[in-house]
Amino acid sequence: MTQAATTPWRPNAVQEAVGLWAVGFLSIVAAFLLFGGTSIPKLVATVGFLYLPLIPMRWRDEDYGDYGLSLRAWREDLRLFLLLSAVVGPLFFLGFAAFVEVLPHLPPALAKHLTPLMGEARFQPRLPPRFGEWFIDQLFVVALPEEFFYRGYLQTRLRDAWPQGRKFLGGRLGPAFWLTALLFALGHLAIFQAWRLSVFFPALIFGWMRERTGTVIGAALFHAACNLYVRFLEVSFFG
C-alpha cells in the first residue's frame, strides 16, 4: 500500500512577507551588533533585500519582473520622478531650513532623538566628498534593493492578501500600502537610531509610485535622489 503524496506546507501571503521581513531585520540587527562601524551590516541588508524573496518566488516560478523590477514603464517612471523631484525638492528645502532654525531651541534630550545633526548651521551650497561614488552607492546598493524588497516584493504580497483600497491619483492605497510603509520605517530601527522612523513619510510616496506605474524603477530613482538631497542639505547647512 503506497502512501499518498503530501503537499509541503507553504505560508500564506502575509506570513511569507512579514516572516521574510523579520528574517531580514534580525539579520541586520545581528550584523550591526557584531560588526557595527563597518560596511558589513550594509552588505547584509543589500544581499537580504535582493535574495531573500527568491526563496518563495521559486516556489511559484516567478522572477524579479513579477515584482516590479522591470523597465516596462520607464517613461512613466521617469516622468513621475522628475515631477515629484520638482515639487517635493523645494518644499523639503523649506522644511529642512525651518527645522534647522528650530533645532537649537529644542531640549537636547529631544533633539538627539530627532536628528544626528548638531552645531551652528548656515546654508552654503556644497557637495559631499566623493559625491559620484556616493551616487552609485545610493542608487544601486541602497535604493534599488530596498525598493525591490519593500515596494516590489513586500507590498505586492501583502496586496495579494488585502487587495482592497481606494484609488488616489492613479495608485491604489489600501492596507498593503500602509503596512509596507510602516515596516519600512521599523526596518530602519535595525541600527538603533530613532530619527530614522521619519522615513515613513517618503515611503508613502515610494509606495504610491509603485502602485501608479506597476514597477519600482521610478521609486528607486526618487528614493536615491531623496537620500542624496538630504546629504547635500546636511553638508550645505552643517559643513
Short mmCIF file of C-alpha atoms in Angstrom, two decimals:
data_model
loop_
_atom_site.label_atom_id
_atom_site.label_comp_id
_atom_site.label_asym_id
_atom_site.label_seq_id
_atom_site.Cartn_x
_atom_site.Cartn_y
_atom_site.Cartn_z
CA MET A 1 0.00 0.00 0.00
CA THR A 2 1.55 3.31 -1.08
CA GLN A 3 1.25 6.47 0.93
CA ALA A 4 -0.43 9.47 -0.70
CA ALA A 5 1.96 12.25 -1.61
CA THR A 6 1.75 15.12 0.83
CA THR A 7 1.83 18.74 -0.24
CA PRO A 8 4.59 20.65 1.54
CA TRP A 9 3.40 23.40 3.86
CA ARG A 10 3.59 26.88 2.45
CA PRO A 11 2.93 30.11 4.40
CA ASN A 12 0.14 32.38 3.24
CA ALA A 13 0.98 35.74 1.68
CA VAL A 14 1.05 37.70 4.95
CA GLN A 15 3.05 35.04 6.83
CA GLU A 16 5.53 34.84 3.96
CA ALA A 17 6.01 38.61 3.59
CA VAL A 18 6.20 39.50 7.28
CA GLY A 19 8.31 36.42 8.02
CA LEU A 20 10.93 37.37 5.43
CA TRP A 21 10.88 40.96 6.68
CA ALA A 22 11.59 39.67 10.21
CA VAL A 23 14.46 37.48 8.96
CA GLY A 24 15.99 40.43 7.14
CA PHE A 25 15.50 42.79 10.07
CA LEU A 26 17.07 40.41 12.61
CA SER A 27 19.97 39.69 10.25
CA ILE A 28 20.76 43.41 10.00
CA VAL A 29 20.47 43.81 13.79
CA ALA A 30 22.88 40.90 14.33
CA ALA A 31 25.33 42.28 11.76
CA PHE A 32 25.17 45.73 13.38
CA LEU A 33 25.79 44.32 16.87
CA LEU A 34 28.70 42.19 15.66
CA PHE A 35 30.24 44.44 13.01
CA GLY A 36 28.92 47.95 13.70
CA GLY A 37 31.16 50.63 12.22
CA THR A 38 32.00 48.52 9.16
CA SER A 39 30.29 48.01 5.80
CA ILE A 40 29.12 44.51 6.73
CA PRO A 41 25.63 45.48 8.04
CA LYS A 42 25.00 47.37 4.80
CA LEU A 43 26.16 44.37 2.79
CA VAL A 44 23.89 42.06 4.77
CA ALA A 45 20.95 44.38 4.11
CA THR A 46 21.61 44.63 0.37
CA VAL A 47 22.03 40.88 -0.10
CA GLY A 48 18.98 40.11 2.02
CA PHE A 49 16.75 42.58 0.18
CA LEU A 50 17.75 41.19 -3.22
CA TYR A 51 17.84 37.47 -2.47
CA LEU A 52 15.51 36.60 0.42
CA PRO A 53 12.42 36.96 -1.79
CA LEU A 54 13.91 34.47 -4.26
CA ILE A 55 13.07 31.62 -1.86
CA PRO A 56 9.26 31.90 -2.14
CA MET A 57 9.50 33.25 -5.71
CA ARG A 58 10.99 29.92 -6.80
CA TRP A 59 8.06 28.06 -5.25
CA ARG A 60 5.79 29.91 -7.67
CA ASP A 61 8.17 30.02 -10.66
CA GLU A 62 8.32 33.83 -10.54
CA ASP A 63 11.09 36.26 -11.38
CA TYR A 64 12.11 39.80 -10.49
CA GLY A 65 9.90 41.26 -13.19
CA ASP A 66 6.82 39.87 -11.45
CA TYR A 67 7.62 42.17 -8.54
CA GLY A 68 8.24 45.40 -10.39
CA LEU A 69 11.93 45.18 -11.23
CA SER A 70 11.31 45.98 -14.88
CA LEU A 71 11.77 48.81 -17.39
CA ARG A 72 8.37 48.20 -18.99
CA ALA A 73 7.04 51.56 -17.72
CA TRP A 74 10.29 53.53 -17.79
CA ARG A 75 8.77 56.60 -19.44
CA GLU A 76 6.09 56.93 -16.76
CA ASP A 77 8.65 56.17 -14.05
CA LEU A 78 10.97 58.89 -15.32
CA ARG A 79 8.15 61.40 -15.75
CA LEU A 80 6.92 60.84 -12.17
CA PHE A 81 10.45 61.02 -10.82
CA LEU A 82 11.09 64.39 -12.47
CA LEU A 83 7.69 65.77 -11.47
CA LEU A 84 7.99 64.73 -7.82
CA SER A 85 11.56 65.98 -7.63
CA ALA A 86 10.45 69.39 -8.90
CA VAL A 87 7.56 69.57 -6.41
CA VAL A 88 8.99 67.91 -3.31
CA GLY A 89 12.53 69.31 -3.56
CA PRO A 90 11.71 72.98 -2.85
CA LEU A 91 9.13 72.06 -0.21
CA PHE A 92 11.59 69.83 1.60
CA PHE A 93 14.25 72.54 1.47
CA LEU A 94 11.89 74.96 3.21
CA GLY A 95 11.01 72.34 5.84
CA PHE A 96 14.66 71.47 6.42
CA ALA A 97 15.64 75.12 6.77
CA ALA A 98 12.82 75.68 9.26
CA PHE A 99 13.89 72.65 11.27
CA VAL A 100 17.48 73.94 11.36
CA GLU A 101 16.19 77.20 12.84
CA VAL A 102 14.14 75.40 15.50
CA LEU A 103 16.77 72.77 16.39
CA PRO A 104 18.94 74.93 18.71
CA HIS A 105 15.88 75.78 20.80
CA LEU A 106 14.85 72.17 21.41
CA PRO A 107 15.75 70.33 24.63
CA PRO A 108 18.96 68.37 23.96
CA ALA A 109 17.33 65.11 25.08
CA LEU A 110 14.65 65.56 22.41
CA ALA A 111 16.97 66.86 19.70
CA LYS A 112 19.24 63.81 19.83
CA HIS A 113 16.26 61.57 19.03
CA LEU A 114 15.21 63.72 16.07
CA THR A 115 18.49 64.18 14.24
CA PRO A 116 22.21 63.38 14.42
CA LEU A 117 22.99 66.97 13.36
CA MET A 118 24.25 69.44 15.92
CA GLY A 119 26.06 72.75 15.98
CA GLU A 120 25.71 76.12 14.30
CA ALA A 121 24.12 75.99 10.86
CA ARG A 122 24.43 78.34 7.90
CA PHE A 123 23.46 77.45 4.35
CA GLN A 124 26.35 77.35 1.92
CA PRO A 125 25.77 75.03 -1.09
CA ARG A 126 28.37 72.30 -1.35
CA LEU A 127 28.57 68.66 -2.38
CA PRO A 128 29.69 65.90 0.00
CA PRO A 129 33.16 64.46 -0.64
CA ARG A 130 33.29 61.68 -3.27
CA PHE A 131 29.76 62.53 -4.36
CA GLY A 132 29.98 60.48 -7.57
CA GLU A 133 30.79 57.29 -5.67
CA TRP A 134 28.05 58.03 -3.18
CA PHE A 135 25.57 58.50 -6.04
CA ILE A 136 26.31 54.99 -7.38
CA ASP A 137 26.12 53.56 -3.87
CA GLN A 138 22.78 55.15 -3.06
CA LEU A 139 21.16 54.09 -6.33
CA PHE A 140 22.41 50.53 -6.75
CA VAL A 141 23.34 49.41 -3.23
CA VAL A 142 20.66 51.19 -1.18
CA ALA A 143 17.63 52.40 -3.13
CA LEU A 144 17.17 49.69 -5.74
CA PRO A 145 17.48 46.71 -3.35
CA GLU A 146 15.24 48.38 -0.75
CA GLU A 147 12.61 49.29 -3.33
CA PHE A 148 12.60 45.79 -4.79
CA PHE A 149 12.16 44.23 -1.36
CA TYR A 150 9.67 46.66 0.15
CA ARG A 151 7.62 48.14 -2.68
CA GLY A 152 8.24 45.32 -5.14
CA TYR A 153 8.04 42.12 -3.15
CA LEU A 154 6.54 43.06 0.24
CA GLN A 155 3.85 45.45 -0.98
CA THR A 156 2.84 43.02 -3.74
CA ARG A 157 2.50 40.00 -1.46
CA LEU A 158 0.56 41.99 1.13
CA ARG A 159 -1.70 43.25 -1.64
CA ASP A 160 -2.31 39.63 -2.67
CA ALA A 161 -3.78 39.14 0.80
CA TRP A 162 -5.52 42.53 1.03
CA PRO A 163 -6.40 43.72 -2.48
CA GLN A 164 -8.85 46.33 -1.24
CA GLY A 165 -8.04 50.01 -1.19
CA ARG A 166 -9.02 53.39 -2.58
CA LYS A 167 -7.56 54.93 -5.69
CA PHE A 168 -5.62 58.17 -5.20
CA LEU A 169 -4.15 59.86 -8.29
CA GLY A 170 -3.95 56.54 -10.09
CA GLY A 171 -2.50 54.46 -7.23
CA ARG A 172 -4.46 52.08 -5.02
CA LEU A 173 -3.87 52.81 -1.33
CA GLY A 174 -5.02 50.04 0.95
CA PRO A 175 -3.82 48.01 3.95
CA ALA A 176 -0.84 46.65 1.99
CA PHE A 177 0.32 50.17 1.14
CA TRP A 178 0.17 51.43 4.72
CA LEU A 179 1.68 48.31 6.32
CA THR A 180 4.58 48.32 3.86
CA ALA A 181 5.40 51.93 4.76
CA LEU A 182 5.25 51.05 8.46
CA LEU A 183 7.52 48.02 8.07
CA PHE A 184 9.93 50.14 6.02
CA ALA A 185 10.17 52.65 8.86
CA LEU A 186 10.51 49.98 11.55
CA GLY A 187 13.18 48.25 9.48
CA HIS A 188 15.34 51.36 9.78
CA LEU A 189 15.45 50.86 13.55
CA ALA A 190 17.77 47.91 12.98
CA ILE A 191 20.71 50.22 13.71
CA PHE A 192 19.04 51.79 16.77
CA GLN A 193 18.56 55.37 15.58
CA ALA A 194 15.08 56.64 16.43
CA TRP A 195 15.17 59.55 13.99
CA ARG A 196 15.18 57.05 11.12
CA LEU A 197 11.47 56.44 11.73
CA SER A 198 10.90 59.61 9.70
CA VAL A 199 11.41 57.52 6.54
CA PHE A 200 7.76 56.51 6.94
CA PHE A 201 6.73 59.70 5.12
CA PRO A 202 8.82 59.35 1.93
CA ALA A 203 7.85 55.67 1.96
CA LEU A 204 4.28 56.78 1.25
CA ILE A 205 5.47 58.46 -1.95
CA PHE A 206 7.58 55.44 -2.94
CA GLY A 207 4.62 53.12 -2.38
CA TRP A 208 2.28 55.34 -4.38
CA MET A 209 4.74 55.43 -7.30
CA ARG A 210 4.85 51.63 -7.26
CA GLU A 211 1.07 51.44 -7.35
CA ARG A 212 0.84 54.06 -10.09
CA THR A 213 3.36 52.62 -12.58
CA GLY A 214 3.48 48.94 -11.61
CA THR A 215 7.28 48.96 -11.32
CA VAL A 216 9.84 50.02 -8.71
CA ILE A 217 12.19 51.87 -11.04
CA GLY A 218 10.72 55.33 -10.51
CA ALA A 219 10.52 54.76 -6.77
CA ALA A 220 14.17 53.65 -6.71
CA LEU A 221 15.25 56.78 -8.60
CA PHE A 222 13.29 59.04 -6.27
CA HIS A 223 14.49 57.13 -3.19
CA ALA A 224 18.13 57.59 -4.21
CA ALA A 225 17.51 61.26 -5.04
CA CYS A 226 15.95 61.84 -1.61
CA ASN A 227 18.94 60.31 0.15
CA LEU A 228 21.37 62.34 -1.91
CA TYR A 229 19.38 65.54 -1.40
CA VAL A 230 19.25 65.10 2.36
CA ARG A 231 23.00 64.56 2.44
CA PHE A 232 23.53 67.64 0.28
CA LEU A 233 21.43 69.73 2.69
CA GLU A 234 23.23 68.32 5.74
CA VAL A 235 26.64 69.24 4.31
CA SER A 236 25.44 72.59 2.99
CA PHE A 237 23.96 73.66 6.34
CA PHE A 238 26.37 72.00 8.80
CA GLY A 239 29.59 71.58 6.85
#
